[in-house]
Amino acid sequence: MAEAILCGLQASGHPSSYLRYSEPFDQRREHMQSKYPDMIGSSNNKEIVDGADVVVLAVKPQVLRSVVNELGPLIEHNPEVLIVSIAAGITTEDITKWIDSPVAPCIVRCMPNTPALIGEGAVGLYATEHVNEDQKRMTEDIMKAVSKQVIWVEQESLIDTVTGISGSGPAYFFLIMEAMQNAGVQAGLSTEDAKALTLQTCLGAARMAQTSEDDLATLRRKVTSPKGTTEAAINSMESNQIRKVMSEAVLSAQRRGKELAEQLGKEL
């Protein structure tokens, strides 16, 4: 995700010389230096963060505390620096505690999703009260380098809801598409044809929903002719409680997000 953000920022016009990254693994750092020769790379976190306007914490949750502890004195020395965390399950309260500065840090917590790796992401953002409007705009610019949809939530707990919708959401659609492909094969299509039709149908439906002035329910009704094939399929889904299935999936992901945040906060 960190490389996707750097690549996206570079592609959107940010000067490479303004982009810095820290990479502890030699082989990975050599790859980055070869691919992005104009960016500044190092294995030293302090060297990279010193004097920065924005610091993106794109590390595994299990190592975030040690990284933040190391950077705490630099952040305290530069209290206006914006901290953007994409570490799953780590709250802004935890990060603030680990920075351990007498001046409250400016932190934005992000929940991106995997399509961000190809520039098609959706991301939810939460800002602490000390983040100003300019910093919010900077965060949006960073996230828009890899995401097509960026939203802000007013309560940090809603990041768990974002997790349930868009963070985990790609897997829901992969499962639905897998099931459609398998049904097509069962009904006589080749695997390749069933997959191709499924993927394009999913993509086409999403594009229609994005560009139409109709809401989702209206779009569904418009393609559901009375006593037709689509109505038969929809009735089957409804009788199998598709709405309950999706609701329980989203709420299960939301609850698990809360549990992980509490667990990580205690363990770290």
XYZ file of C-alpha atoms in Angstrom:
268
model
C 0.000 0.000 0.000
C 2.876 2.369 0.787
C 4.349 1.931 -2.691
C 0.918 2.387 -4.268
C 0.562 5.730 -2.472
C 4.034 6.886 -3.517
C 3.433 5.819 -7.114
C 0.025 7.494 -7.150
C 1.402 10.751 -5.758
C 4.179 10.750 -8.339
C 1.719 10.057 -11.161
C -0.581 12.856 -9.976
C 2.193 15.432 -10.245
C 3.862 15.558 -6.844
C 7.627 16.148 -7.336
C 9.528 12.939 -6.652
C 12.178 14.864 -4.735
C 9.513 15.743 -2.143
C 8.606 12.095 -1.594
C 10.557 10.070 0.962
C 10.206 6.546 2.279
C 11.782 4.330 4.913
C 12.300 0.641 4.120
C 14.165 -1.603 6.597
C 14.712 -4.530 4.211
C 17.725 -4.115 1.927
C 16.326 -6.030 -1.052
C 13.034 -4.185 -0.952
C 14.774 -0.813 -0.556
C 17.052 -1.557 -3.527
C 13.955 -2.375 -5.598
C 12.368 0.948 -4.603
C 15.539 2.902 -5.339
C 15.783 1.297 -8.762
C 12.114 1.905 -9.594
C 11.897 5.426 -8.122
C 15.405 6.888 -8.455
C 14.311 10.472 -7.801
C 12.658 9.654 -4.470
C 14.651 9.645 -1.255
C 14.820 6.264 0.459
C 16.502 5.134 3.647
C 16.446 2.445 6.312
C 16.454 5.168 8.976
C 12.962 6.255 10.039
C 14.191 9.381 11.825
C 16.171 10.530 8.798
C 13.104 10.247 6.566
C 10.623 11.859 8.964
C 12.779 14.775 10.126
C 11.296 18.035 8.777
C 8.376 16.380 6.974
C 4.997 18.085 6.639
C 3.142 14.764 6.421
C 4.144 11.342 7.739
C 2.222 8.318 6.432
C 2.428 5.334 8.768
C 2.035 2.396 6.388
C 3.316 -0.424 8.586
C 1.857 -3.574 10.108
C -0.168 -2.908 13.271
C 2.143 -5.167 15.287
C 5.169 -2.894 14.694
C 3.426 0.484 14.763
C 4.079 1.119 18.453
C 7.851 0.681 18.121
C 7.894 2.923 15.039
C 5.852 5.652 16.747
C 7.929 5.423 19.944
C 11.054 5.987 17.865
C 9.555 8.963 16.053
C 7.966 10.534 19.141
C 10.756 13.053 19.878
C 10.802 14.248 16.258
C 7.026 14.658 16.234
C 7.174 16.523 19.536
C 9.811 18.842 18.038
C 7.562 19.419 14.995
C 4.015 19.455 16.451
C 2.467 20.756 13.210
C 3.386 17.586 11.319
C 0.396 15.609 10.088
C 0.373 11.910 10.988
C -1.641 9.744 8.577
C -2.075 6.160 9.764
C -3.287 3.324 7.564
C -2.440 0.687 10.184
C -5.590 -1.394 10.635
C -7.128 -1.567 14.083
C -4.912 1.027 15.784
C -6.861 3.959 17.218
C -5.759 7.579 17.269
C -5.847 7.363 21.074
C -3.228 4.596 20.980
C -1.011 6.539 18.565
C -1.286 9.690 20.699
C -0.324 7.703 23.791
C 2.697 6.167 22.059
C 3.939 9.520 20.717
C 3.914 10.712 24.333
C 4.151 14.427 23.581
C 2.895 17.297 25.759
C 1.464 18.798 22.558
C -1.480 16.876 21.090
C -0.467 15.490 17.671
C -2.450 15.944 14.452
C -3.591 12.478 13.392
C -5.779 11.163 10.573
C -6.769 7.508 10.641
C -7.502 5.867 7.295
C -9.273 2.711 6.214
C -8.366 2.029 2.572
C -9.142 -1.144 0.638
C -7.165 -3.389 -1.680
C -8.417 -1.866 -4.981
C -6.292 1.135 -3.973
C -3.369 -0.952 -5.214
C -4.628 -0.333 -8.763
C -5.867 3.224 -8.149
C -9.511 2.181 -7.696
C -9.786 2.373 -3.943
C -12.416 3.634 -1.538
C -11.206 5.078 1.747
C -12.742 6.318 4.976
C -10.970 9.004 7.026
C -11.230 10.203 10.604
C -9.386 13.276 11.914
C -8.631 14.186 15.504
C -9.788 17.621 16.643
C -6.313 19.102 16.202
C -6.227 18.483 12.433
C -6.938 21.690 10.515
C -8.715 22.110 7.190
C -5.494 22.423 5.194
C -4.279 19.150 6.658
C -7.574 17.500 5.791
C -7.163 18.667 2.200
C -3.605 17.310 2.139
C -4.876 13.960 3.401
C -7.531 13.885 0.695
C -4.913 14.663 -1.963
C -2.772 11.780 -0.728
C -5.625 9.298 -0.630
C -7.065 10.408 -3.978
C -3.779 9.333 -5.534
C -4.963 5.734 -5.021
C -8.706 6.048 -4.380
C -11.731 7.104 -6.412
C -13.938 7.616 -3.344
C -12.837 9.436 -0.186
C -15.189 10.081 2.736
C -14.794 11.585 6.208
C -16.517 10.235 9.310
C -17.193 12.364 12.382
C -16.749 9.563 14.925
C -13.746 7.256 14.990
C -15.984 4.281 15.773
C -17.436 4.666 12.270
C -14.095 3.572 10.832
C -15.196 0.073 11.856
C -18.354 0.566 9.786
C -16.227 1.695 6.846
C -14.262 -1.522 7.350
C -17.480 -3.522 7.092
C -18.544 -1.808 3.856
C -15.493 -0.930 1.787
C -12.515 -2.278 3.740
C -13.740 -5.876 3.635
C -16.196 -5.261 0.792
C -14.014 -6.385 -2.126
C -14.031 -9.924 -0.713
C -17.847 -9.917 -0.650
C -17.935 -9.147 -4.361
C -15.224 -11.689 -5.131
C -17.375 -14.309 -3.390
C -20.525 -13.239 -5.237
C -18.676 -13.269 -8.566
C -17.180 -16.666 -7.761
C -20.669 -18.011 -7.052
C -22.050 -16.517 -10.291
C -19.178 -18.000 -12.298
C -19.727 -21.413 -10.736
C -23.459 -21.217 -11.467
C -22.684 -20.372 -15.093
C -20.396 -23.397 -15.367
C -23.038 -25.573 -13.735
C -25.525 -24.335 -16.347
C -23.226 -25.262 -19.243
C -20.835 -22.355 -19.899
C -17.076 -22.750 -19.963
C -15.202 -21.387 -16.955
C -13.621 -18.671 -19.125
C -16.932 -17.501 -20.586
C -18.713 -17.601 -17.239
C -15.932 -15.541 -15.651
C -15.836 -13.004 -18.494
C -19.596 -12.464 -18.411
C -19.629 -12.218 -14.622
C -16.814 -9.676 -14.427
C -18.212 -7.422 -17.139
C -21.715 -7.611 -15.685
C -20.386 -6.575 -12.284
C -18.334 -3.759 -13.787
C -21.190 -2.570 -16.010
C -23.700 -2.578 -13.156
C -21.316 -0.581 -10.952
C -20.731 1.991 -13.712
C -24.478 2.338 -14.285
C -25.006 2.877 -10.561
C -22.245 5.506 -10.481
C -23.541 7.485 -13.448
C -27.305 7.142 -12.996
C -29.459 9.641 -11.116
C -31.600 6.729 -9.888
C -30.958 5.128 -6.521
C -29.987 1.476 -6.303
C -33.491 0.207 -5.571
C -34.889 2.057 -8.611
C -32.164 0.661 -10.866
C -32.982 -2.834 -9.664
C -36.695 -2.370 -10.301
C -36.049 -0.994 -13.795
C -34.292 -4.180 -14.903
C -36.764 -6.488 -13.160
C -39.648 -7.122 -15.561
C -42.812 -8.586 -13.986
C -42.854 -12.370 -14.290
C -39.558 -12.296 -16.196
C -36.236 -14.043 -15.716
C -34.723 -11.339 -13.510
C -37.743 -11.328 -11.218
C -37.409 -15.092 -10.820
C -33.777 -14.660 -9.817
C -34.514 -11.769 -7.440
C -37.347 -13.700 -5.806
C -34.973 -16.600 -5.242
C -32.426 -14.290 -3.604
C -35.068 -12.646 -1.424
C -36.487 -15.995 -0.302
C -32.960 -17.021 0.641
C -32.667 -13.844 2.731
C -29.963 -12.099 0.710
C -30.540 -8.855 2.627
C -30.038 -10.588 5.976
C -26.932 -12.346 4.680
C -25.359 -9.049 3.572
C -26.390 -7.213 6.737
C -24.896 -9.890 8.952
C -21.687 -9.916 6.892
C -21.179 -6.154 7.208
C -22.036 -6.103 10.915
C -19.784 -9.101 11.590
C -16.849 -7.287 9.970
C -17.706 -4.149 11.951
C -17.792 -6.040 15.248
C -14.555 -7.846 14.471
C -12.910 -4.503 13.692
C -13.847 -3.225 17.144
C -12.586 -6.419 18.776
C -9.246 -6.229 16.965
C -8.796 -2.573 17.916
C -9.382 -3.383 21.588
C -7.126 -6.435 21.389
C -4.275 -4.628 19.622
C -4.528 -1.686 21.993
C -4.104 -3.992 25.004
C -1.379 -6.158 23.480
C 0.747 -3.310 22.196
